[in-house]
JSON list of C-alpha atoms in Angstrom, two decimals:
[
{"chain": "A", "resi": 1, "resn": "UNK", "atom": "CA", "xyz": [10.87, 0.95, 13.85]},
{"chain": "A", "resi": 2, "resn": "UNK", "atom": "CA", "xyz": [8.04, 2.40, 11.71]},
{"chain": "A", "resi": 3, "resn": "UNK", "atom": "CA", "xyz": [5.35, 0.00, 12.86]},
{"chain": "A", "resi": 4, "resn": "UNK", "atom": "CA", "xyz": [1.71, 0.65, 12.04]},
{"chain": "A", "resi": 5, "resn": "UNK", "atom": "CA", "xyz": [-1.09, -1.34, 13.61]},
{"chain": "A", "resi": 6, "resn": "UNK", "atom": "CA", "xyz": [-4.75, -1.70, 12.71]},
{"chain": "A", "resi": 7, "resn": "UNK", "atom": "CA", "xyz": [-7.67, -2.89, 14.75]},
{"chain": "A", "resi": 8, "resn": "UNK", "atom": "CA", "xyz": [-9.66, -4.97, 14.23]},
{"chain": "A", "resi": 9, "resn": "UNK", "atom": "CA", "xyz": [-7.91, -7.28, 11.77]},
{"chain": "A", "resi": 10, "resn": "UNK", "atom": "CA", "xyz": [-11.24, -8.57, 10.55]},
{"chain": "A", "resi": 11, "resn": "UNK", "atom": "CA", "xyz": [-14.88, -7.78, 11.20]},
{"chain": "A", "resi": 12, "resn": "UNK", "atom": "CA", "xyz": [-18.21, -9.22, 10.15]},
{"chain": "A", "resi": 13, "resn": "UNK", "atom": "CA", "xyz": [-21.26, -7.05, 10.53]},
{"chain": "A", "resi": 14, "resn": "UNK", "atom": "CA", "xyz": [-24.88, -6.83, 9.49]},
{"chain": "A", "resi": 15, "resn": "UNK", "atom": "CA", "xyz": [-25.98, -4.54, 6.73]},
{"chain": "A", "resi": 16, "resn": "UNK", "atom": "CA", "xyz": [-26.89, -1.10, 8.05]},
{"chain": "A", "resi": 17, "resn": "UNK", "atom": "CA", "xyz": [-24.50, -1.08, 10.97]},
{"chain": "A", "resi": 18, "resn": "UNK", "atom": "CA", "xyz": [-21.42, 1.11, 11.33]},
{"chain": "A", "resi": 19, "resn": "UNK", "atom": "CA", "xyz": [-17.90, -0.17, 11.73]},
{"chain": "A", "resi": 20, "resn": "UNK", "atom": "CA", "xyz": [-14.89, 1.70, 13.12]},
{"chain": "A", "resi": 21, "resn": "UNK", "atom": "CA", "xyz": [-11.34, 0.79, 12.15]},
{"chain": "A", "resi": 22, "resn": "UNK", "atom": "CA", "xyz": [-8.37, 2.18, 14.07]},
{"chain": "A", "resi": 23, "resn": "UNK", "atom": "CA", "xyz": [-4.93, 2.87, 12.67]},
{"chain": "A", "resi": 24, "resn": "UNK", "atom": "CA", "xyz": [-2.02, 3.59, 14.99]},
{"chain": "A", "resi": 25, "resn": "UNK", "atom": "CA", "xyz": [1.60, 4.46, 14.40]},
{"chain": "A", "resi": 26, "resn": "UNK", "atom": "CA", "xyz": [3.33, 2.69, 17.26]},
{"chain": "A", "resi": 27, "resn": "UNK", "atom": "CA", "xyz": [6.85, 4.06, 17.31]},
{"chain": "A", "resi": 28, "resn": "UNK", "atom": "CA", "xyz": [6.66, 7.31, 15.39]},
{"chain": "A", "resi": 29, "resn": "UNK", "atom": "CA", "xyz": [4.44, 10.33, 15.02]},
{"chain": "A", "resi": 30, "resn": "UNK", "atom": "CA", "xyz": [2.53, 10.65, 11.79]},
{"chain": "A", "resi": 31, "resn": "UNK", "atom": "CA", "xyz": [1.08, 13.98, 10.82]},
{"chain": "A", "resi": 32, "resn": "UNK", "atom": "CA", "xyz": [-0.38, 12.33, 7.74]},
{"chain": "A", "resi": 33, "resn": "UNK", "atom": "CA", "xyz": [-2.13, 9.00, 7.49]},
{"chain": "A", "resi": 34, "resn": "UNK", "atom": "CA", "xyz": [-3.78, 7.44, 4.47]},
{"chain": "A", "resi": 35, "resn": "UNK", "atom": "CA", "xyz": [-6.68, 5.07, 4.01]},
{"chain": "A", "resi": 36, "resn": "UNK", "atom": "CA", "xyz": [-6.74, 2.62, 1.14]},
{"chain": "A", "resi": 37, "resn": "UNK", "atom": "CA", "xyz": [-9.15, 0.03, -0.10]},
{"chain": "A", "resi": 38, "resn": "UNK", "atom": "CA", "xyz": [-8.09, -3.09, -1.95]},
{"chain": "A", "resi": 39, "resn": "UNK", "atom": "CA", "xyz": [-10.20, -5.57, -3.88]},
{"chain": "A", "resi": 40, "resn": "UNK", "atom": "CA", "xyz": [-8.93, -9.10, -4.61]},
{"chain": "A", "resi": 41, "resn": "UNK", "atom": "CA", "xyz": [-6.12, -9.26, -7.14]},
{"chain": "A", "resi": 42, "resn": "UNK", "atom": "CA", "xyz": [-6.08, -5.50, -7.51]},
{"chain": "A", "resi": 43, "resn": "UNK", "atom": "CA", "xyz": [-3.79, -2.70, -6.47]},
{"chain": "A", "resi": 44, "resn": "UNK", "atom": "CA", "xyz": [-4.41, -0.30, -3.61]},
{"chain": "A", "resi": 45, "resn": "UNK", "atom": "CA", "xyz": [-6.94, 2.44, -4.16]},
{"chain": "A", "resi": 46, "resn": "UNK", "atom": "CA", "xyz": [-6.44, 5.60, -2.11]},
{"chain": "A", "resi": 47, "resn": "UNK", "atom": "CA", "xyz": [-9.64, 6.66, -0.40]},
{"chain": "A", "resi": 48, "resn": "UNK", "atom": "CA", "xyz": [-8.53, 9.64, 1.63]},
{"chain": "A", "resi": 49, "resn": "UNK", "atom": "CA", "xyz": [-5.63, 11.48, 3.19]},
{"chain": "A", "resi": 50, "resn": "UNK", "atom": "CA", "xyz": [-5.93, 12.23, 6.87]},
{"chain": "A", "resi": 51, "resn": "UNK", "atom": "CA", "xyz": [-4.04, 15.10, 8.48]},
{"chain": "A", "resi": 52, "resn": "UNK", "atom": "CA", "xyz": [-3.82, 15.47, 12.23]},
{"chain": "A", "resi": 53, "resn": "UNK", "atom": "CA", "xyz": [-6.15, 18.16, 13.52]},
{"chain": "A", "resi": 54, "resn": "UNK", "atom": "CA", "xyz": [-7.81, 18.91, 10.20]},
{"chain": "A", "resi": 55, "resn": "UNK", "atom": "CA", "xyz": [-10.43, 17.48, 7.89]},
{"chain": "A", "resi": 56, "resn": "UNK", "atom": "CA", "xyz": [-9.53, 14.59, 5.68]},
{"chain": "A", "resi": 57, "resn": "UNK", "atom": "CA", "xyz": [-9.10, 15.01, 1.95]},
{"chain": "A", "resi": 58, "resn": "UNK", "atom": "CA", "xyz": [-11.13, 12.48, 0.01]},
{"chain": "A", "resi": 59, "resn": "UNK", "atom": "CA", "xyz": [-10.37, 11.11, -3.43]},
{"chain": "A", "resi": 60, "resn": "UNK", "atom": "CA", "xyz": [-12.86, 11.59, -6.21]},
{"chain": "A", "resi": 61, "resn": "UNK", "atom": "CA", "xyz": [-15.75, 9.19, -5.96]},
{"chain": "A", "resi": 62, "resn": "UNK", "atom": "CA", "xyz": [-15.30, 8.43, -2.26]},
{"chain": "A", "resi": 63, "resn": "UNK", "atom": "CA", "xyz": [-18.29, 9.48, -0.16]},
{"chain": "A", "resi": 64, "resn": "UNK", "atom": "CA", "xyz": [-17.07, 11.46, 2.81]},
{"chain": "A", "resi": 65, "resn": "UNK", "atom": "CA", "xyz": [-20.35, 11.00, 4.69]},
{"chain": "A", "resi": 66, "resn": "UNK", "atom": "CA", "xyz": [-20.09, 7.25, 4.32]},
{"chain": "A", "resi": 67, "resn": "UNK", "atom": "CA", "xyz": [-16.42, 6.90, 5.18]},
{"chain": "A", "resi": 68, "resn": "UNK", "atom": "CA", "xyz": [-15.82, 9.13, 8.18]},
{"chain": "A", "resi": 69, "resn": "UNK", "atom": "CA", "xyz": [-12.21, 9.80, 9.03]},
{"chain": "A", "resi": 70, "resn": "UNK", "atom": "CA", "xyz": [-10.90, 11.26, 12.24]},
{"chain": "A", "resi": 71, "resn": "UNK", "atom": "CA", "xyz": [-7.24, 11.99, 12.95]},
{"chain": "A", "resi": 72, "resn": "UNK", "atom": "CA", "xyz": [-7.34, 13.08, 16.56]},
{"chain": "A", "resi": 73, "resn": "UNK", "atom": "CA", "xyz": [-3.67, 12.64, 17.43]},
{"chain": "A", "resi": 74, "resn": "UNK", "atom": "CA", "xyz": [-0.29, 12.16, 15.82]},
{"chain": "A", "resi": 75, "resn": "UNK", "atom": "CA", "xyz": [-0.53, 8.41, 16.34]},
{"chain": "A", "resi": 76, "resn": "UNK", "atom": "CA", "xyz": [-4.17, 7.59, 15.71]},
{"chain": "A", "resi": 77, "resn": "UNK", "atom": "CA", "xyz": [-6.55, 7.83, 12.78]},
{"chain": "A", "resi": 78, "resn": "UNK", "atom": "CA", "xyz": [-9.93, 6.13, 12.56]},
{"chain": "A", "resi": 79, "resn": "UNK", "atom": "CA", "xyz": [-12.11, 5.19, 9.62]},
{"chain": "A", "resi": 80, "resn": "UNK", "atom": "CA", "xyz": [-15.81, 4.63, 10.26]},
{"chain": "A", "resi": 81, "resn": "UNK", "atom": "CA", "xyz": [-17.84, 2.93, 7.58]},
{"chain": "A", "resi": 82, "resn": "UNK", "atom": "CA", "xyz": [-21.36, 4.18, 8.24]},
{"chain": "A", "resi": 83, "resn": "UNK", "atom": "CA", "xyz": [-24.46, 2.17, 7.37]},
{"chain": "A", "resi": 84, "resn": "UNK", "atom": "CA", "xyz": [-22.36, -0.54, 5.82]},
{"chain": "A", "resi": 85, "resn": "UNK", "atom": "CA", "xyz": [-23.72, -2.56, 2.91]},
{"chain": "A", "resi": 86, "resn": "UNK", "atom": "CA", "xyz": [-22.41, -5.73, 1.25]},
{"chain": "A", "resi": 87, "resn": "UNK", "atom": "CA", "xyz": [-20.70, -3.69, -1.48]},
{"chain": "A", "resi": 88, "resn": "UNK", "atom": "CA", "xyz": [-18.54, -2.11, 1.23]},
{"chain": "A", "resi": 89, "resn": "UNK", "atom": "CA", "xyz": [-16.99, -5.50, 1.93]},
{"chain": "A", "resi": 90, "resn": "UNK", "atom": "CA", "xyz": [-13.30, -5.15, 1.19]},
{"chain": "A", "resi": 91, "resn": "UNK", "atom": "CA", "xyz": [-9.79, -5.06, 2.59]},
{"chain": "A", "resi": 92, "resn": "UNK", "atom": "CA", "xyz": [-9.09, -1.68, 4.19]},
{"chain": "A", "resi": 93, "resn": "UNK", "atom": "CA", "xyz": [-5.48, -0.68, 4.76]},
{"chain": "A", "resi": 94, "resn": "UNK", "atom": "CA", "xyz": [-4.05, 2.40, 6.43]},
{"chain": "A", "resi": 95, "resn": "UNK", "atom": "CA", "xyz": [-0.61, 3.85, 6.13]},
{"chain": "A", "resi": 96, "resn": "UNK", "atom": "CA", "xyz": [1.33, 6.49, 8.00]},
{"chain": "A", "resi": 97, "resn": "UNK", "atom": "CA", "xyz": [3.92, 8.82, 6.63]},
{"chain": "A", "resi": 98, "resn": "UNK", "atom": "CA", "xyz": [6.90, 8.71, 8.92]},
{"chain": "A", "resi": 99, "resn": "UNK", "atom": "CA", "xyz": [10.44, 9.82, 8.39]},
{"chain": "A", "resi": 100, "resn": "UNK", "atom": "CA", "xyz": [10.66, 11.56, 5.06]},
{"chain": "A", "resi": 101, "resn": "UNK", "atom": "CA", "xyz": [8.12, 10.54, 2.44]},
{"chain": "A", "resi": 102, "resn": "UNK", "atom": "CA", "xyz": [7.98, 6.83, 3.07]},
{"chain": "A", "resi": 103, "resn": "UNK", "atom": "CA", "xyz": [4.57, 5.39, 3.84]},
{"chain": "A", "resi": 104, "resn": "UNK", "atom": "CA", "xyz": [4.43, 2.47, 6.23]},
{"chain": "A", "resi": 105, "resn": "UNK", "atom": "CA", "xyz": [1.37, 0.28, 6.05]},
{"chain": "A", "resi": 106, "resn": "UNK", "atom": "CA", "xyz": [-0.77, -1.41, 8.63]},
{"chain": "A", "resi": 107, "resn": "UNK", "atom": "CA", "xyz": [-1.70, -5.09, 8.37]},
{"chain": "A", "resi": 108, "resn": "UNK", "atom": "CA", "xyz": [-5.14, -4.34, 6.97]},
{"chain": "A", "resi": 109, "resn": "UNK", "atom": "CA", "xyz": [-8.71, -4.92, 8.12]},
{"chain": "A", "resi": 110, "resn": "UNK", "atom": "CA", "xyz": [-10.96, -7.30, 6.27]},
{"chain": "A", "resi": 111, "resn": "UNK", "atom": "CA", "xyz": [-14.59, -6.20, 6.39]},
{"chain": "A", "resi": 112, "resn": "UNK", "atom": "CA", "xyz": [-17.45, -8.49, 5.49]},
{"chain": "A", "resi": 113, "resn": "UNK", "atom": "CA", "xyz": [-20.93, -7.03, 5.49]},
{"chain": "A", "resi": 114, "resn": "UNK", "atom": "CA", "xyz": [-23.75, -9.55, 5.47]},
{"chain": "B", "resi": 1, "resn": "UNK", "atom": "CA", "xyz": [-15.97, -4.38, -7.00]},
{"chain": "B", "resi": 2, "resn": "UNK", "atom": "CA", "xyz": [-13.71, -7.03, -8.37]},
{"chain": "B", "resi": 3, "resn": "UNK", "atom": "CA", "xyz": [-12.96, -6.93, -12.06]},
{"chain": "B", "resi": 4, "resn": "UNK", "atom": "CA", "xyz": [-13.88, -10.30, -13.51]},
{"chain": "B", "resi": 5, "resn": "UNK", "atom": "CA", "xyz": [-10.98, -11.92, -15.30]},
{"chain": "B", "resi": 6, "resn": "UNK", "atom": "CA", "xyz": [-8.36, -9.55, -13.94]},
{"chain": "B", "resi": 7, "resn": "UNK", "atom": "CA", "xyz": [-5.13, -11.32, -13.10]},
{"chain": "B", "resi": 8, "resn": "UNK", "atom": "CA", "xyz": [-1.73, -10.16, -11.98]},
{"chain": "B", "resi": 9, "resn": "UNK", "atom": "CA", "xyz": [1.39, -10.68, -14.09]},
{"chain": "B", "resi": 10, "resn": "UNK", "atom": "CA", "xyz": [3.23, -13.59, -12.58]},
{"chain": "B", "resi": 11, "resn": "UNK", "atom": "CA", "xyz": [6.93, -14.35, -12.38]},
{"chain": "B", "resi": 12, "resn": "UNK", "atom": "CA", "xyz": [7.80, -17.94, -11.53]},
{"chain": "B", "resi": 13, "resn": "UNK", "atom": "CA", "xyz": [11.34, -18.75, -10.43]},
{"chain": "B", "resi": 14, "resn": "UNK", "atom": "CA", "xyz": [13.22, -21.57, -8.76]},
{"chain": "B", "resi": 15, "resn": "UNK", "atom": "CA", "xyz": [14.59, -21.19, -5.28]},
{"chain": "B", "resi": 16, "resn": "UNK", "atom": "CA", "xyz": [18.09, -19.78, -5.43]},
{"chain": "B", "resi": 17, "resn": "UNK", "atom": "CA", "xyz": [17.59, -18.00, -8.74]},
{"chain": "B", "resi": 18, "resn": "UNK", "atom": "CA", "xyz": [17.76, -14.24, -9.07]},
{"chain": "B", "resi": 19, "resn": "UNK", "atom": "CA", "xyz": [14.43, -12.49, -9.72]},
{"chain": "B", "resi": 20, "resn": "UNK", "atom": "CA", "xyz": [13.84, -9.29, -11.63]},
{"chain": "B", "resi": 21, "resn": "UNK", "atom": "CA", "xyz": [10.50, -7.54, -11.32]},
{"chain": "B", "resi": 22, "resn": "UNK", "atom": "CA", "xyz": [9.85, -4.65, -13.66]},
{"chain": "B", "resi": 23, "resn": "UNK", "atom": "CA", "xyz": [7.67, -1.59, -13.43]},
{"chain": "B", "resi": 24, "resn": "UNK", "atom": "CA", "xyz": [6.93, 1.13, -15.95]},
{"chain": "B", "resi": 25, "resn": "UNK", "atom": "CA", "xyz": [5.87, 4.41, -14.41]},
{"chain": "B", "resi": 26, "resn": "UNK", "atom": "CA", "xyz": [3.93, 7.15, -16.09]},
{"chain": "B", "resi": 27, "resn": "UNK", "atom": "CA", "xyz": [4.85, 10.49, -14.56]},
{"chain": "B", "resi": 28, "resn": "UNK", "atom": "CA", "xyz": [8.14, 11.93, -15.73]},
{"chain": "B", "resi": 29, "resn": "UNK", "atom": "CA", "xyz": [7.97, 14.38, -12.82]},
{"chain": "B", "resi": 30, "resn": "UNK", "atom": "CA", "xyz": [8.02, 11.57, -10.23]},
{"chain": "B", "resi": 31, "resn": "UNK", "atom": "CA", "xyz": [11.02, 11.96, -7.97]},
{"chain": "B", "resi": 32, "resn": "UNK", "atom": "CA", "xyz": [10.55, 9.24, -5.38]},
{"chain": "B", "resi": 33, "resn": "UNK", "atom": "CA", "xyz": [9.94, 5.54, -5.89]},
{"chain": "B", "resi": 34, "resn": "UNK", "atom": "CA", "xyz": [9.22, 2.68, -3.51]},
{"chain": "B", "resi": 35, "resn": "UNK", "atom": "CA", "xyz": [8.91, -1.08, -3.80]},
{"chain": "B", "resi": 36, "resn": "UNK", "atom": "CA", "xyz": [6.47, -2.86, -1.52]},
{"chain": "B", "resi": 37, "resn": "UNK", "atom": "CA", "xyz": [5.94, -6.57, -0.88]},
{"chain": "B", "resi": 38, "resn": "UNK", "atom": "CA", "xyz": [2.44, -7.75, -0.04]},
{"chain": "B", "resi": 39, "resn": "UNK", "atom": "CA", "xyz": [1.76, -11.25, 1.23]},
{"chain": "B", "resi": 40, "resn": "UNK", "atom": "CA", "xyz": [-1.71, -12.70, 1.05]},
{"chain": "B", "resi": 41, "resn": "UNK", "atom": "CA", "xyz": [-4.07, -11.12, 3.57]},
{"chain": "B", "resi": 42, "resn": "UNK", "atom": "CA", "xyz": [-1.48, -8.63, 4.84]},
{"chain": "B", "resi": 43, "resn": "UNK", "atom": "CA", "xyz": [-0.64, -5.01, 4.30]},
{"chain": "B", "resi": 44, "resn": "UNK", "atom": "CA", "xyz": [2.20, -3.91, 2.00]},
{"chain": "B", "resi": 45, "resn": "UNK", "atom": "CA", "xyz": [5.65, -4.10, 3.51]},
{"chain": "B", "resi": 46, "resn": "UNK", "atom": "CA", "xyz": [8.32, -1.53, 2.62]},
{"chain": "B", "resi": 47, "resn": "UNK", "atom": "CA", "xyz": [11.28, -3.10, 0.82]},
{"chain": "B", "resi": 48, "resn": "UNK", "atom": "CA", "xyz": [13.43, -0.35, -0.64]},
{"chain": "B", "resi": 49, "resn": "UNK", "atom": "CA", "xyz": [13.15, 3.14, -2.03]},
{"chain": "B", "resi": 50, "resn": "UNK", "atom": "CA", "xyz": [15.09, 5.36, -4.41]},
{"chain": "B", "resi": 51, "resn": "UNK", "atom": "CA", "xyz": [15.08, 9.02, -5.32]},
{"chain": "B", "resi": 52, "resn": "UNK", "atom": "CA", "xyz": [15.30, 10.34, -8.84]},
{"chain": "B", "resi": 53, "resn": "UNK", "atom": "CA", "xyz": [18.84, 11.64, -8.34]},
{"chain": "B", "resi": 54, "resn": "UNK", "atom": "CA", "xyz": [20.05, 8.05, -8.13]},
{"chain": "B", "resi": 55, "resn": "UNK", "atom": "CA", "xyz": [19.93, 5.20, -10.62]},
{"chain": "B", "resi": 56, "resn": "UNK", "atom": "CA", "xyz": [20.75, 2.31, -8.31]},
{"chain": "B", "resi": 57, "resn": "UNK", "atom": "CA", "xyz": [20.33, 1.48, -4.68]},
{"chain": "B", "resi": 58, "resn": "UNK", "atom": "CA", "xyz": [21.12, -1.73, -2.86]},
{"chain": "B", "resi": 59, "resn": "UNK", "atom": "CA", "xyz": [19.68, -3.31, 0.22]},
{"chain": "B", "resi": 60, "resn": "UNK", "atom": "CA", "xyz": [19.94, -6.72, 1.74]},
{"chain": "B", "resi": 61, "resn": "UNK", "atom": "CA", "xyz": [19.50, -9.15, -1.17]},
{"chain": "B", "resi": 62, "resn": "UNK", "atom": "CA", "xyz": [17.58, -6.49, -3.10]},
{"chain": "B", "resi": 63, "resn": "UNK", "atom": "CA", "xyz": [18.61, -3.89, -5.64]},
{"chain": "B", "resi": 64, "resn": "UNK", "atom": "CA", "xyz": [16.44, -1.22, -7.20]},
{"chain": "B", "resi": 65, "resn": "UNK", "atom": "CA", "xyz": [17.37, 0.23, -10.58]},
{"chain": "B", "resi": 66, "resn": "UNK", "atom": "CA", "xyz": [15.88, 3.42, -11.95]},
{"chain": "B", "resi": 67, "resn": "UNK", "atom": "CA", "xyz": [16.02, 4.43, -15.62]},
{"chain": "B", "resi": 68, "resn": "UNK", "atom": "CA", "xyz": [14.45, 7.84, -15.92]},
{"chain": "B", "resi": 69, "resn": "UNK", "atom": "CA", "xyz": [15.01, 8.02, -19.65]},
{"chain": "B", "resi": 70, "resn": "UNK", "atom": "CA", "xyz": [12.51, 5.27, -20.32]},
{"chain": "B", "resi": 71, "resn": "UNK", "atom": "CA", "xyz": [10.60, 5.66, -17.05]},
{"chain": "B", "resi": 72, "resn": "UNK", "atom": "CA", "xyz": [11.42, 2.18, -15.86]},
{"chain": "B", "resi": 73, "resn": "UNK", "atom": "CA", "xyz": [11.99, 0.80, -12.40]},
{"chain": "B", "resi": 74, "resn": "UNK", "atom": "CA", "xyz": [13.13, -2.69, -11.50]},
{"chain": "B", "resi": 75, "resn": "UNK", "atom": "CA", "xyz": [13.57, -4.73, -8.36]},
{"chain": "B", "resi": 76, "resn": "UNK", "atom": "CA", "xyz": [16.20, -7.42, -8.31]},
{"chain": "B", "resi": 77, "resn": "UNK", "atom": "CA", "xyz": [16.08, -10.09, -5.63]},
{"chain": "B", "resi": 78, "resn": "UNK", "atom": "CA", "xyz": [19.19, -12.20, -5.24]},
{"chain": "B", "resi": 79, "resn": "UNK", "atom": "CA", "xyz": [19.02, -15.87, -4.27]},
{"chain": "B", "resi": 80, "resn": "UNK", "atom": "CA", "xyz": [15.23, -15.89, -4.20]},
{"chain": "B", "resi": 81, "resn": "UNK", "atom": "CA", "xyz": [13.68, -17.87, -1.36]},
{"chain": "B", "resi": 82, "resn": "UNK", "atom": "CA", "xyz": [10.20, -19.37, -0.93]},
{"chain": "B", "resi": 83, "resn": "UNK", "atom": "CA", "xyz": [9.49, -16.66, 1.64]},
{"chain": "B", "resi": 84, "resn": "UNK", "atom": "CA", "xyz": [9.88, -14.09, -1.12]},
{"chain": "B", "resi": 85, "resn": "UNK", "atom": "CA", "xyz": [6.67, -15.35, -2.74]},
{"chain": "B", "resi": 86, "resn": "UNK", "atom": "CA", "xyz": [4.25, -12.43, -2.68]},
{"chain": "B", "resi": 87, "resn": "UNK", "atom": "CA", "xyz": [2.82, -9.64, -4.80]},
{"chain": "B", "resi": 88, "resn": "UNK", "atom": "CA", "xyz": [5.26, -6.80, -5.41]},
{"chain": "B", "resi": 89, "resn": "UNK", "atom": "CA", "xyz": [4.08, -3.26, -6.07]},
{"chain": "B", "resi": 90, "resn": "UNK", "atom": "CA", "xyz": [6.09, -0.33, -7.29]},
{"chain": "B", "resi": 91, "resn": "UNK", "atom": "CA", "xyz": [4.90, 3.11, -6.28]},
{"chain": "B", "resi": 92, "resn": "UNK", "atom": "CA", "xyz": [5.85, 6.58, -7.50]},
{"chain": "B", "resi": 93, "resn": "UNK", "atom": "CA", "xyz": [5.46, 10.02, -6.08]},
{"chain": "B", "resi": 94, "resn": "UNK", "atom": "CA", "xyz": [6.00, 13.53, -7.37]},
{"chain": "B", "resi": 95, "resn": "UNK", "atom": "CA", "xyz": [6.73, 16.19, -4.77]},
{"chain": "B", "resi": 96, "resn": "UNK", "atom": "CA", "xyz": [3.82, 16.43, -2.36]},
{"chain": "B", "resi": 97, "resn": "UNK", "atom": "CA", "xyz": [1.46, 14.52, -4.62]},
{"chain": "B", "resi": 98, "resn": "UNK", "atom": "CA", "xyz": [-0.07, 11.26, -3.50]},
{"chain": "B", "resi": 99, "resn": "UNK", "atom": "CA", "xyz": [1.69, 7.93, -3.86]},
{"chain": "B", "resi": 100, "resn": "UNK", "atom": "CA", "xyz": [0.61, 6.14, -7.05]},
{"chain": "B", "resi": 101, "resn": "UNK", "atom": "CA", "xyz": [0.77, 2.36, -7.11]},
{"chain": "B", "resi": 102, "resn": "UNK", "atom": "CA", "xyz": [1.45, 0.09, -10.04]},
{"chain": "B", "resi": 103, "resn": "UNK", "atom": "CA", "xyz": [-0.73, -2.92, -10.79]},
{"chain": "B", "resi": 104, "resn": "UNK", "atom": "CA", "xyz": [1.55, -5.41, -9.05]},
{"chain": "B", "resi": 105, "resn": "UNK", "atom": "CA", "xyz": [3.48, -8.54, -10.02]},
{"chain": "B", "resi": 106, "resn": "UNK", "atom": "CA", "xyz": [3.05, -11.91, -8.35]},
{"chain": "B", "resi": 107, "resn": "UNK", "atom": "CA", "xyz": [6.30, -13.70, -7.59]},
{"chain": "B", "resi": 108, "resn": "UNK", "atom": "CA", "xyz": [6.08, -17.47, -7.20]},
{"chain": "B", "resi": 109, "resn": "UNK", "atom": "CA", "xyz": [9.15, -19.24, -5.87]},
{"chain": "B", "resi": 110, "resn": "UNK", "atom": "CA", "xyz": [9.34, -23.00, -6.28]},
{"chain": "B", "resi": 111, "resn": "UNK", "atom": "CA", "xyz": [11.52, -25.02, -3.90]}
]
């Protein structure tokens, strides 16, 4: 149980385009989902907390207009990187809070912006 | 972006040895702790958790120890296997606050 999926697993796009990443909790309902970003050899950096049916809460320094988050249902949250640029290239990971306080992570999405 | 020169602490062990990965946490109010394993190119995988009202918890081949006095958390892996090679992160949480991750430790298991 407690499986979280992400799609796509990797994406290459041209600078200026937008990219949508989906995060799904497959076998449990998640009222709260989280989006992280991870650079090579570094720890996870929380970008935003996504609550079902309400606006996401962004961490300091994260542009909410650039990283659009939608949590339309208890099993799906999406992150859209708008007008992507090479500096947005990174590993994006979502997690879902299931039973209790434990966060279960998706497999990650590697984004490369050319 | 990437910090030039940044490297993870590394623990190298032989297959079959016991491994101990340590973590110092900062918030004395933290009441929930988790260990995650992250393999290259994958998301973190839940290993074991512990609440602050406990000082030890055991799972399959893993044991987490919590010392609140010195704010120290450790993960012990018995009979370490090559498949255990990964980066291990501790994470702490206080009440409804966000999960805070440690910097990570790379475990290398030699056959």
